[in-house]
PDB file of C-alpha atoms in Angstrom:
ATOM      1  CA  MET R   1     111.899  17.546 -84.921  1.00  0.00           C
ATOM      2  CA  LYS R   2     108.449  16.030 -84.920  1.00  0.00           C
ATOM      3  CA  TRP R   3     109.532  12.552 -86.061  1.00  0.00           C
ATOM      4  CA  GLN R   4     111.992  12.408 -83.139  1.00  0.00           C
ATOM      5  CA  ALA R   5     109.265  13.224 -80.624  1.00  0.00           C
ATOM      6  CA  ASP R   6     106.962  10.705 -82.279  1.00  0.00           C
ATOM      7  CA  ALA R   7     109.667   8.033 -82.172  1.00  0.00           C
ATOM      8  CA  GLN R   8     110.300   8.682 -78.474  1.00  0.00           C
ATOM      9  CA  THR R   9     106.587   8.413 -77.692  1.00  0.00           C
ATOM     10  CA  ALA R  10     106.280   5.204 -79.711  1.00  0.00           C
ATOM     11  CA  TRP R  11     109.229   3.662 -77.838  1.00  0.00           C
ATOM     12  CA  GLN R  12     107.777   4.568 -74.445  1.00  0.00           C
ATOM     13  CA  GLN R  13     104.488   2.919 -75.356  1.00  0.00           C
ATOM     14  CA  LEU R  14     106.088  -0.173 -76.878  1.00  0.00           C
ATOM     15  CA  SER R  15     108.530  -0.677 -74.012  1.00  0.00           C
ATOM     16  CA  ARG R  16     105.690  -0.604 -71.484  1.00  0.00           C
ATOM     17  CA  GLN R  17     103.798  -3.216 -73.484  1.00  0.00           C
ATOM     18  CA  ILE R  18     106.879  -5.416 -73.923  1.00  0.00           C
ATOM     19  CA  LEU R  19     107.598  -5.363 -70.189  1.00  0.00           C
ATOM     20  CA  ALA R  20     103.971  -5.824 -69.112  1.00  0.00           C
ATOM     21  CA  VAL R  21     103.109  -9.064 -67.334  1.00  0.00           C
ATOM     22  CA  SER R  22     100.015  -9.573 -69.455  1.00  0.00           C
ATOM     23  CA  SER R  23     100.568 -10.077 -73.176  1.00  0.00           C
ATOM     24  CA  HIS R  24      99.344  -7.489 -75.682  1.00  0.00           C
ATOM     25  CA  ALA R  25      98.277 -10.085 -78.215  1.00  0.00           C
ATOM     26  CA  SER R  26      97.386  -7.423 -80.772  1.00  0.00           C
ATOM     27  CA  LEU R  27     101.027  -6.359 -81.132  1.00  0.00           C
ATOM     28  CA  ARG R  28     102.957  -7.770 -84.077  1.00  0.00           C
ATOM     29  CA  PHE R  29     106.673  -7.393 -84.626  1.00  0.00           C
ATOM     30  CA  MET R  30     108.873  -8.104 -87.614  1.00  0.00           C
ATOM     31  CA  VAL R  31     112.216  -9.531 -86.562  1.00  0.00           C
ATOM     32  CA  LEU R  32     115.005  -9.105 -89.099  1.00  0.00           C
ATOM     33  CA  ALA R  33     117.724 -11.547 -88.004  1.00  0.00           C
ATOM     34  CA  ALA R  34     120.984 -11.838 -89.897  1.00  0.00           C
ATOM     35  CA  HIS R  35     121.256 -15.592 -89.224  1.00  0.00           C
ATOM     36  CA  PRO R  36     119.185 -18.432 -87.812  1.00  0.00           C
ATOM     37  CA  ASP R  37     119.507 -18.281 -83.979  1.00  0.00           C
ATOM     38  CA  ASP R  38     120.203 -14.511 -83.783  1.00  0.00           C
ATOM     39  CA  GLU R  39     116.556 -13.961 -82.854  1.00  0.00           C
ATOM     40  CA  VAL R  40     116.834 -16.542 -80.062  1.00  0.00           C
ATOM     41  CA  ILE R  41     119.911 -14.786 -78.672  1.00  0.00           C
ATOM     42  CA  GLY R  42     118.323 -11.358 -78.681  1.00  0.00           C
ATOM     43  CA  ALA R  43     114.532 -11.668 -78.644  1.00  0.00           C
ATOM     44  CA  SER R  44     113.334 -15.139 -77.621  1.00  0.00           C
ATOM     45  CA  THR R  45     111.002 -13.847 -74.904  1.00  0.00           C
ATOM     46  CA  LEU R  46     109.538 -11.170 -77.149  1.00  0.00           C
ATOM     47  CA  LEU R  47     108.728 -13.829 -79.751  1.00  0.00           C
ATOM     48  CA  ALA R  48     107.079 -16.028 -77.137  1.00  0.00           C
ATOM     49  CA  ARG R  49     104.956 -13.144 -75.847  1.00  0.00           C
ATOM     50  CA  PHE R  50     103.999 -12.036 -79.351  1.00  0.00           C
ATOM     51  CA  PRO R  51     103.950 -15.246 -81.454  1.00  0.00           C
ATOM     52  CA  ASP R  52     102.120 -13.560 -84.331  1.00  0.00           C
ATOM     53  CA  SER R  53     105.409 -11.851 -85.158  1.00  0.00           C
ATOM     54  CA  LEU R  54     107.084 -12.440 -88.517  1.00  0.00           C
ATOM     55  CA  VAL R  55     110.703 -13.650 -88.437  1.00  0.00           C
ATOM     56  CA  VAL R  56     112.760 -12.702 -91.489  1.00  0.00           C
ATOM     57  CA  TYR R  57     116.241 -14.187 -91.963  1.00  0.00           C
ATOM     58  CA  LEU R  58     118.667 -12.175 -94.024  1.00  0.00           C
ATOM     59  CA  THR R  59     120.931 -15.172 -94.737  1.00  0.00           C
ATOM     60  CA  ASP R  60     120.731 -18.959 -94.711  1.00  0.00           C
ATOM     61  CA  GLY R  61     123.392 -19.159 -91.999  1.00  0.00           C
ATOM     62  CA  ALA R  62     125.830 -21.123 -94.164  1.00  0.00           C
ATOM     63  CA  PRO R  63     129.086 -19.417 -95.181  1.00  0.00           C
ATOM     64  CA  ARG R  64     131.068 -20.647 -98.183  1.00  0.00           C
ATOM     65  CA  ASP R  65     134.147 -21.407 -96.080  1.00  0.00           C
ATOM     66  CA  SER R  66     133.599 -24.935 -94.757  1.00  0.00           C
ATOM     67  CA  ARG R  67     136.027 -24.231 -91.916  1.00  0.00           C
ATOM     68  CA  LEU R  68     133.276 -22.116 -90.381  1.00  0.00           C
ATOM     69  CA  TRP R  69     130.647 -24.864 -90.446  1.00  0.00           C
ATOM     70  CA  THR R  70     129.945 -26.209 -86.963  1.00  0.00           C
ATOM     71  CA  GLY R  71     128.290 -29.415 -85.771  1.00  0.00           C
ATOM     72  CA  GLY R  72     129.156 -31.355 -88.947  1.00  0.00           C
ATOM     73  CA  PRO R  73     130.358 -33.042 -91.010  1.00  0.00           C
ATOM     74  CA  TYR R  74     128.386 -31.820 -94.032  1.00  0.00           C
ATOM     75  CA  ASP R  75     128.664 -32.782 -97.685  1.00  0.00           C
ATOM     76  CA  SER R  76     128.032 -29.273 -98.972  1.00  0.00           C
ATOM     77  CA  ARG R  77     127.121 -25.728 -98.048  1.00  0.00           C
ATOM     78  CA  GLU R  78     123.577 -26.449 -99.214  1.00  0.00           C
ATOM     79  CA  GLN R  79     123.283 -29.353 -96.789  1.00  0.00           C
ATOM     80  CA  TYR R  80     124.507 -27.172 -93.938  1.00  0.00           C
ATOM     81  CA  ALA R  81     121.930 -24.516 -94.877  1.00  0.00           C
ATOM     82  CA  LYS R  82     119.142 -27.138 -94.841  1.00  0.00           C
ATOM     83  CA  VAL R  83     120.219 -28.313 -91.389  1.00  0.00           C
ATOM     84  CA  ARG R  84     120.124 -24.760 -90.097  1.00  0.00           C
ATOM     85  CA  SER R  85     116.692 -24.192 -91.621  1.00  0.00           C
ATOM     86  CA  ALA R  86     115.267 -27.313 -89.958  1.00  0.00           C
ATOM     87  CA  GLU R  87     116.793 -26.293 -86.620  1.00  0.00           C
ATOM     88  CA  THR R  88     115.166 -22.887 -86.949  1.00  0.00           C
ATOM     89  CA  ILE R  89     111.676 -24.306 -87.367  1.00  0.00           C
ATOM     90  CA  ARG R  90     112.163 -26.567 -84.332  1.00  0.00           C
ATOM     91  CA  ALA R  91     113.443 -23.684 -82.224  1.00  0.00           C
ATOM     92  CA  LEU R  92     110.641 -21.276 -83.127  1.00  0.00           C
ATOM     93  CA  ALA R  93     108.053 -23.940 -82.300  1.00  0.00           C
ATOM     94  CA  TYR R  94     108.999 -23.525 -78.626  1.00  0.00           C
ATOM     95  CA  ALA R  95     107.885 -19.894 -78.900  1.00  0.00           C
ATOM     96  CA  GLU R  96     104.762 -20.995 -80.828  1.00  0.00           C
ATOM     97  CA  VAL R  97     105.790 -19.010 -83.903  1.00  0.00           C
ATOM     98  CA  PRO R  98     104.103 -20.785 -86.844  1.00  0.00           C
ATOM     99  CA  THR R  99     106.119 -21.928 -89.848  1.00  0.00           C
ATOM    100  CA  GLU R 100     104.152 -19.629 -92.143  1.00  0.00           C
ATOM    101  CA  ASN R 101     105.543 -16.666 -90.155  1.00  0.00           C
ATOM    102  CA  VAL R 102     109.113 -17.472 -91.207  1.00  0.00           C
ATOM    103  CA  CYS R 103     110.676 -15.859 -94.277  1.00  0.00           C
ATOM    104  CA  TRP R 104     114.141 -16.226 -95.822  1.00  0.00           C
ATOM    105  CA  LEU R 105     115.779 -13.522 -97.950  1.00  0.00           C
ATOM    106  CA  GLY R 106     118.369 -16.042 -99.082  1.00  0.00           C
ATOM    107  CA  ALA R 107     121.757 -14.313 -98.873  1.00  0.00           C
ATOM    108  CA  VAL R 108     124.879 -16.365 -98.183  1.00  0.00           C
ATOM    109  CA  ASP R 109     126.289 -16.030 -94.659  1.00  0.00           C
ATOM    110  CA  GLN R 110     128.929 -13.230 -94.573  1.00  0.00           C
ATOM    111  CA  GLU R 111     127.841 -11.994 -98.015  1.00  0.00           C
ATOM    112  CA  ALA R 112     124.549 -10.207 -97.284  1.00  0.00           C
ATOM    113  CA  SER R 113     126.082  -6.809 -98.087  1.00  0.00           C
ATOM    114  CA  PHE R 114     126.452  -7.846-101.743  1.00  0.00           C
ATOM    115  CA  GLU R 115     122.685  -8.461-101.946  1.00  0.00           C
ATOM    116  CA  MET R 116     121.635  -5.309-100.115  1.00  0.00           C
ATOM    117  CA  PRO R 117     119.535  -3.639-102.853  1.00  0.00           C
ATOM    118  CA  PHE R 118     117.510  -6.819-103.466  1.00  0.00           C
ATOM    119  CA  SER R 119     117.139  -7.621 -99.758  1.00  0.00           C
ATOM    120  CA  ALA R 120     116.108  -4.060 -98.879  1.00  0.00           C
ATOM    121  CA  ALA R 121     113.454  -4.018-101.613  1.00  0.00           C
ATOM    122  CA  THR R 122     112.110  -7.413-100.557  1.00  0.00           C
ATOM    123  CA  PHE R 123     112.052  -6.418 -96.901  1.00  0.00           C
ATOM    124  CA  ALA R 124     110.262  -3.167 -97.741  1.00  0.00           C
ATOM    125  CA  GLY R 125     107.616  -5.206 -99.552  1.00  0.00           C
ATOM    126  CA  LEU R 126     107.159  -7.436 -96.509  1.00  0.00           C
ATOM    127  CA  LEU R 127     106.757  -4.357 -94.325  1.00  0.00           C
ATOM    128  CA  GLU R 128     104.050  -3.021 -96.587  1.00  0.00           C
ATOM    129  CA  GLN R 129     102.260  -6.367 -96.564  1.00  0.00           C
ATOM    130  CA  TYR R 130     102.621  -7.236 -92.891  1.00  0.00           C
ATOM    131  CA  ARG R 131     102.496  -3.731 -91.310  1.00  0.00           C
ATOM    132  CA  PRO R 132     104.118  -4.597 -87.963  1.00  0.00           C
ATOM    133  CA  ASN R 133     104.051  -2.382 -84.891  1.00  0.00           C
ATOM    134  CA  ALA R 134     107.860  -2.319 -84.906  1.00  0.00           C
ATOM    135  CA  ILE R 135     110.957  -3.880 -86.466  1.00  0.00           C
ATOM    136  CA  ILE R 136     113.376  -5.798 -84.239  1.00  0.00           C
ATOM    137  CA  THR R 137     116.907  -6.098 -85.621  1.00  0.00           C
ATOM    138  CA  HIS R 138     120.630  -5.748 -84.941  1.00  0.00           C
ATOM    139  CA  ALA R 139     122.551  -2.636 -83.943  1.00  0.00           C
ATOM    140  CA  TYR R 140     125.331  -1.262 -86.151  1.00  0.00           C
ATOM    141  CA  GLU R 141     128.348  -2.385 -84.135  1.00  0.00           C
ATOM    142  CA  GLY R 142     130.895  -4.078 -86.405  1.00  0.00           C
ATOM    143  CA  GLY R 143     130.450  -7.488 -84.802  1.00  0.00           C
ATOM    144  CA  HIS R 144     129.450  -9.281 -87.998  1.00  0.00           C
ATOM    145  CA  PRO R 145     129.022  -7.759 -91.476  1.00  0.00           C
ATOM    146  CA  ASP R 146     125.601  -9.413 -91.815  1.00  0.00           C
ATOM    147  CA  HIS R 147     124.433  -7.864 -88.525  1.00  0.00           C
ATOM    148  CA  ASP R 148     125.424  -4.439 -89.828  1.00  0.00           C
ATOM    149  CA  THR R 149     123.690  -5.163 -93.133  1.00  0.00           C
ATOM    150  CA  ALA R 150     120.472  -5.985 -91.281  1.00  0.00           C
ATOM    151  CA  ALA R 151     120.693  -2.656 -89.453  1.00  0.00           C
ATOM    152  CA  ALA R 152     121.216  -0.824 -92.744  1.00  0.00           C
ATOM    153  CA  ILE R 153     118.332  -2.614 -94.476  1.00  0.00           C
ATOM    154  CA  ALA R 154     115.923  -1.883 -91.626  1.00  0.00           C
ATOM    155  CA  GLN R 155     116.849   1.802 -91.683  1.00  0.00           C
ATOM    156  CA  THR R 156     116.628   1.985 -95.487  1.00  0.00           C
ATOM    157  CA  ALA R 157     113.363   0.116 -95.849  1.00  0.00           C
ATOM    158  CA  THR R 158     111.261   2.161 -93.441  1.00  0.00           C
ATOM    159  CA  THR R 159     110.480   5.842 -93.009  1.00  0.00           C
ATOM    160  CA  ARG R 160     110.387   7.167 -89.469  1.00  0.00           C
ATOM    161  CA  PRO R 161     108.165   7.356 -87.526  1.00  0.00           C
ATOM    162  CA  ALA R 162     105.913   5.040 -89.521  1.00  0.00           C
ATOM    163  CA  ILE R 163     107.518   1.857 -88.152  1.00  0.00           C
ATOM    164  CA  PRO R 164     109.819   2.138 -85.119  1.00  0.00           C
ATOM    165  CA  ILE R 165     113.100   0.195 -85.206  1.00  0.00           C
ATOM    166  CA  ILE R 166     114.055  -1.621 -82.008  1.00  0.00           C
ATOM    167  CA  GLU R 167     117.494  -3.158 -81.579  1.00  0.00           C
ATOM    168  CA  MET R 168     118.485  -6.402 -79.872  1.00  0.00           C
ATOM    169  CA  THR R 169     121.969  -7.186 -78.621  1.00  0.00           C
ATOM    170  CA  SER R 170     124.477  -9.304 -80.535  1.00  0.00           C
ATOM    171  CA  TYR R 171     128.233  -8.875 -80.078  1.00  0.00           C
ATOM    172  CA  HIS R 172     131.030  -6.444 -80.906  1.00  0.00           C
ATOM    173  CA  ALA R 173     134.687  -5.681 -80.225  1.00  0.00           C
ATOM    174  CA  GLY R 174     135.719  -4.121 -76.930  1.00  0.00           C
ATOM    175  CA  ASP R 175     139.251  -3.809 -75.568  1.00  0.00           C
ATOM    176  CA  GLY R 176     140.445  -6.480 -77.964  1.00  0.00           C
ATOM    177  CA  ARG R 177     137.814  -9.040 -76.988  1.00  0.00           C
ATOM    178  CA  CYS R 178     134.319 -10.036 -78.062  1.00  0.00           C
ATOM    179  CA  VAL R 179     131.634  -8.367 -75.925  1.00  0.00           C
ATOM    180  CA  ILE R 180     128.268 -10.155 -75.965  1.00  0.00           C
ATOM    181  CA  GLY R 181     124.862  -9.272 -74.573  1.00  0.00           C
ATOM    182  CA  GLU R 182     125.567  -5.540 -74.321  1.00  0.00           C
ATOM    183  CA  PHE R 183     125.169  -2.643 -76.705  1.00  0.00           C
ATOM    184  CA  LEU R 184     128.267  -0.889 -77.999  1.00  0.00           C
ATOM    185  CA  GLU R 185     126.952   2.423 -76.684  1.00  0.00           C
ATOM    186  CA  GLN R 186     125.164   1.965 -73.390  1.00  0.00           C
ATOM    187  CA  THR R 187     123.266   5.262 -73.694  1.00  0.00           C
ATOM    188  CA  PRO R 188     123.324   6.635 -77.241  1.00  0.00           C
ATOM    189  CA  ILE R 189     122.368  10.267 -77.743  1.00  0.00           C
ATOM    190  CA  ARG R 190     120.170  11.415 -80.594  1.00  0.00           C
ATOM    191  CA  ASP R 191     120.861  14.547 -82.620  1.00  0.00           C
ATOM    192  CA  ASP R 192     118.373  16.471 -80.481  1.00  0.00           C
ATOM    193  CA  GLY R 193     120.230  15.547 -77.284  1.00  0.00           C
ATOM    194  CA  VAL R 194     117.677  13.035 -76.028  1.00  0.00           C
ATOM    195  CA  GLU R 195     119.074   9.904 -74.365  1.00  0.00           C
ATOM    196  CA  LEU R 196     117.732   6.639 -75.779  1.00  0.00           C
ATOM    197  CA  SER R 197     117.198   4.342 -72.834  1.00  0.00           C
ATOM    198  CA  GLU R 198     117.322   0.582 -73.198  1.00  0.00           C
ATOM    199  CA  ILE R 199     115.140  -1.900 -71.371  1.00  0.00           C
ATOM    200  CA  ALA R 200     116.203  -5.210 -69.883  1.00  0.00           C
ATOM    201  CA  VAL R 201     113.691  -8.028 -70.142  1.00  0.00           C
ATOM    202  CA  GLU R 202     114.437 -10.236 -67.134  1.00  0.00           C
ATOM    203  CA  LEU R 203     113.684 -13.849 -68.029  1.00  0.00           C
ATOM    204  CA  SER R 204     111.584 -15.900 -65.637  1.00  0.00           C
ATOM    205  CA  GLU R 205     112.444 -19.554 -65.019  1.00  0.00           C
ATOM    206  CA  LYS R 206     109.864 -20.485 -67.645  1.00  0.00           C
ATOM    207  CA  ASP R 207     111.448 -18.033 -70.091  1.00  0.00           C
ATOM    208  CA  ARG R 208     114.938 -19.360 -69.361  1.00  0.00           C
ATOM    209  CA  GLU R 209     113.835 -22.959 -69.877  1.00  0.00           C
ATOM    210  CA  ARG R 210     112.225 -22.011 -73.197  1.00  0.00           C
ATOM    211  CA  LYS R 211     115.395 -20.247 -74.287  1.00  0.00           C
ATOM    212  CA  ARG R 212     117.457 -23.316 -73.343  1.00  0.00           C
ATOM    213  CA  GLN R 213     115.181 -25.460 -75.483  1.00  0.00           C
ATOM    214  CA  MET R 214     115.456 -23.025 -78.389  1.00  0.00           C
ATOM    215  CA  PHE R 215     119.249 -23.001 -78.074  1.00  0.00           C
ATOM    216  CA  ASN R 216     119.302 -26.798 -77.928  1.00  0.00           C
ATOM    217  CA  ALA R 217     117.191 -26.969 -81.088  1.00  0.00           C
ATOM    218  CA  HIS R 218     120.080 -25.229 -82.872  1.00  0.00           C
ATOM    219  CA  ALA R 219     122.263 -28.290 -82.263  1.00  0.00           C
ATOM    220  CA  SER R 220     124.795 -27.375 -84.950  1.00  0.00           C
ATOM    221  CA  GLN R 221     125.512 -24.113 -83.119  1.00  0.00           C
ATOM    222  CA  ARG R 222     125.963 -25.579 -79.639  1.00  0.00           C
ATOM    223  CA  SER R 223     129.618 -24.538 -79.402  1.00  0.00           C
ATOM    224  CA  VAL R 224     128.699 -20.939 -80.262  1.00  0.00           C
ATOM    225  CA  LEU R 225     125.494 -20.482 -78.273  1.00  0.00           C
ATOM    226  CA  GLY R 226     127.057 -21.671 -75.038  1.00  0.00           C
ATOM    227  CA  SER R 227     128.672 -18.230 -74.680  1.00  0.00           C
ATOM    228  CA  PHE R 228     125.356 -16.373 -74.519  1.00  0.00           C
ATOM    229  CA  SER R 229     123.364 -15.626 -71.373  1.00  0.00           C
ATOM    230  CA  ILE R 230     119.807 -16.826 -70.843  1.00  0.00           C
ATOM    231  CA  ASP R 231     119.054 -14.443 -67.941  1.00  0.00           C
ATOM    232  CA  ARG R 232     117.995 -11.254 -69.729  1.00  0.00           C
ATOM    233  CA  GLU R 233     117.463  -9.700 -73.141  1.00  0.00           C
ATOM    234  CA  ARG R 234     118.187  -6.038 -73.794  1.00  0.00           C
ATOM    235  CA  LEU R 235     116.265  -3.899 -76.271  1.00  0.00           C
ATOM    236  CA  ARG R 236     116.461  -0.247 -77.241  1.00  0.00           C
ATOM    237  CA  PRO R 237     115.212   2.086 -79.986  1.00  0.00           C
ATOM    238  CA  SER R 238     117.571   2.573 -82.908  1.00  0.00           C
ATOM    239  CA  PRO R 239     119.398   5.915 -82.675  1.00  0.00           C
ATOM    240  CA  GLY R 240     119.636   6.140 -86.489  1.00  0.00           C
ATOM    241  CA  TYR R 241     123.032   5.655 -88.106  1.00  0.00           C
ATOM    242  CA  ASP R 242     125.410   7.307 -90.508  1.00  0.00           C
ATOM    243  CA  PHE R 243     126.596   4.174 -92.284  1.00  0.00           C
ATOM    244  CA  SER R 244     129.358   6.099 -94.051  1.00  0.00           C
ATOM    245  CA  GLN R 245     131.210   6.137 -90.724  1.00  0.00           C
ATOM    246  CA  PRO R 246     132.613   3.124 -88.826  1.00  0.00           C
ATOM    247  CA  PRO R 247     130.615   2.111 -85.739  1.00  0.00           C
ATOM    248  CA  HIS R 248     133.640   2.633 -83.506  1.00  0.00           C
ATOM    249  CA  ALA R 249     137.328   3.472 -83.650  1.00  0.00           C
ATOM    250  CA  GLY R 250     139.874   0.726 -84.212  1.00  0.00           C
ATOM    251  CA  LYS R 251     139.529  -2.744 -85.675  1.00  0.00           C
ATOM    252  CA  LEU R 252     136.019  -4.186 -85.991  1.00  0.00           C
ATOM    253  CA  TRP R 253     135.400  -7.616 -84.512  1.00  0.00           C
ATOM    254  CA  TYR R 254     134.954  -9.329 -87.862  1.00  0.00           C
ATOM    255  CA  GLU R 255     138.131  -7.683 -89.134  1.00  0.00           C
ATOM    256  CA  SER R 256     140.023  -9.203 -86.219  1.00  0.00           C
ATOM    257  CA  LEU R 257     138.797 -12.644 -87.324  1.00  0.00           C
ATOM    258  CA  GLY R 258     140.496 -12.325 -90.689  1.00  0.00           C
ATOM    259  CA  TRP R 259     137.321 -12.641 -92.748  1.00  0.00           C
ATOM    260  CA  PRO R 260     137.321 -11.355 -96.356  1.00  0.00           C
ATOM    261  CA  MET R 261     135.008  -8.422 -95.579  1.00  0.00           C
ATOM    262  CA  THR R 262     136.432  -5.221 -94.120  1.00  0.00           C
ATOM    263  CA  GLY R 263     134.645  -2.250 -92.629  1.00  0.00           C
ATOM    264  CA  GLU R 264     135.814  -0.007 -95.451  1.00  0.00           C
ATOM    265  CA  ARG R 265     134.526  -2.395 -98.107  1.00  0.00           C
ATOM    266  CA  TRP R 266     131.231  -2.821 -96.239  1.00  0.00           C
ATOM    267  CA  ARG R 267     130.698   0.947 -96.144  1.00  0.00           C
ATOM    268  CA  GLU R 268     131.411   1.178 -99.880  1.00  0.00           C
ATOM    269  CA  LEU R 269     128.832  -1.518-100.620  1.00  0.00           C
ATOM    270  CA  THR R 270     126.281   0.165 -98.360  1.00  0.00           C
ATOM    271  CA  ALA R 271     126.756   3.542-100.029  1.00  0.00           C
ATOM    272  CA  SER R 272     126.356   1.928-103.457  1.00  0.00           C
ATOM    273  CA  ALA R 273     123.216   0.082-102.341  1.00  0.00           C
ATOM    274  CA  ARG R 274     121.659   3.290-101.017  1.00  0.00           C
ATOM    275  CA  LEU R 275     122.274   5.023-104.344  1.00  0.00           C
ATOM    276  CA  LYS R 276     120.639   2.155-106.216  1.00  0.00           C
ATOM    277  CA  THR R 277     117.685   2.180-103.831  1.00  0.00           C
ATOM    278  CA  GLN R 278     117.218   5.932-104.208  1.00  0.00           C
ATOM    279  CA  SER R 279     117.398   5.737-108.008  1.00  0.00           C
ATOM    280  CA  CYS R 280     114.611   3.133-108.024  1.00  0.00           C
ATOM    281  CA  ALA R 281     112.356   5.086-105.641  1.00  0.00           C
TER     282      ALA R 281
END
């Protein structure tokens, strides 16, 4: 199909520009991160090379369960959210992303799927206003329900090939453990049989030092971020998903953590949100 060929061509052009030594300052990306610090994990170098990018956070990074708050103590969920917001601004300053290029959709951590219709509509409005060259977001991998919600919103809010969707790595389940820094499918295949190749952005010493500083700025997340590599960042074009199906067989990573959300419930919420979105179109 024509849109598939167009998407492949767009990815080839964008990947060359992302990997180029000289910066293509005219490029602008819109990063849809589920939580504060997800963009540092998956796309810190891209943000530094293209600081005119807009960073959109799906949630405030503060779950209701205080047992999941790190780096405390905190008096309330709201206080924890404010700490995470301040850390975000400090971290993005190292990549020279201005404060006015930061936007919050305002969902509660772990609960973004309940706000999907509102978040998708708001994100679609931002796309229309900002008109980026591409969206950078999470893959659908069952690592965190908010990551999967970001993937669903990006796919719902844009029409291919108008704005290409590029995925950054997060984490997912694999052989009963948490796999980080790799995609669930190393070489996904599109419906037309074309392999979607990923690229690995190898971080220079300057890039690694910047990423360290950005990680350190997220002081409340120090115990979490220590597990993530600073050597490379992997990106690939989105293969397009059927969100009515689980991302892989077996238990999803967030299901193994005993969180309230399940994959089945998430898929029900996503299907309902898509119906609401279509009825308002």
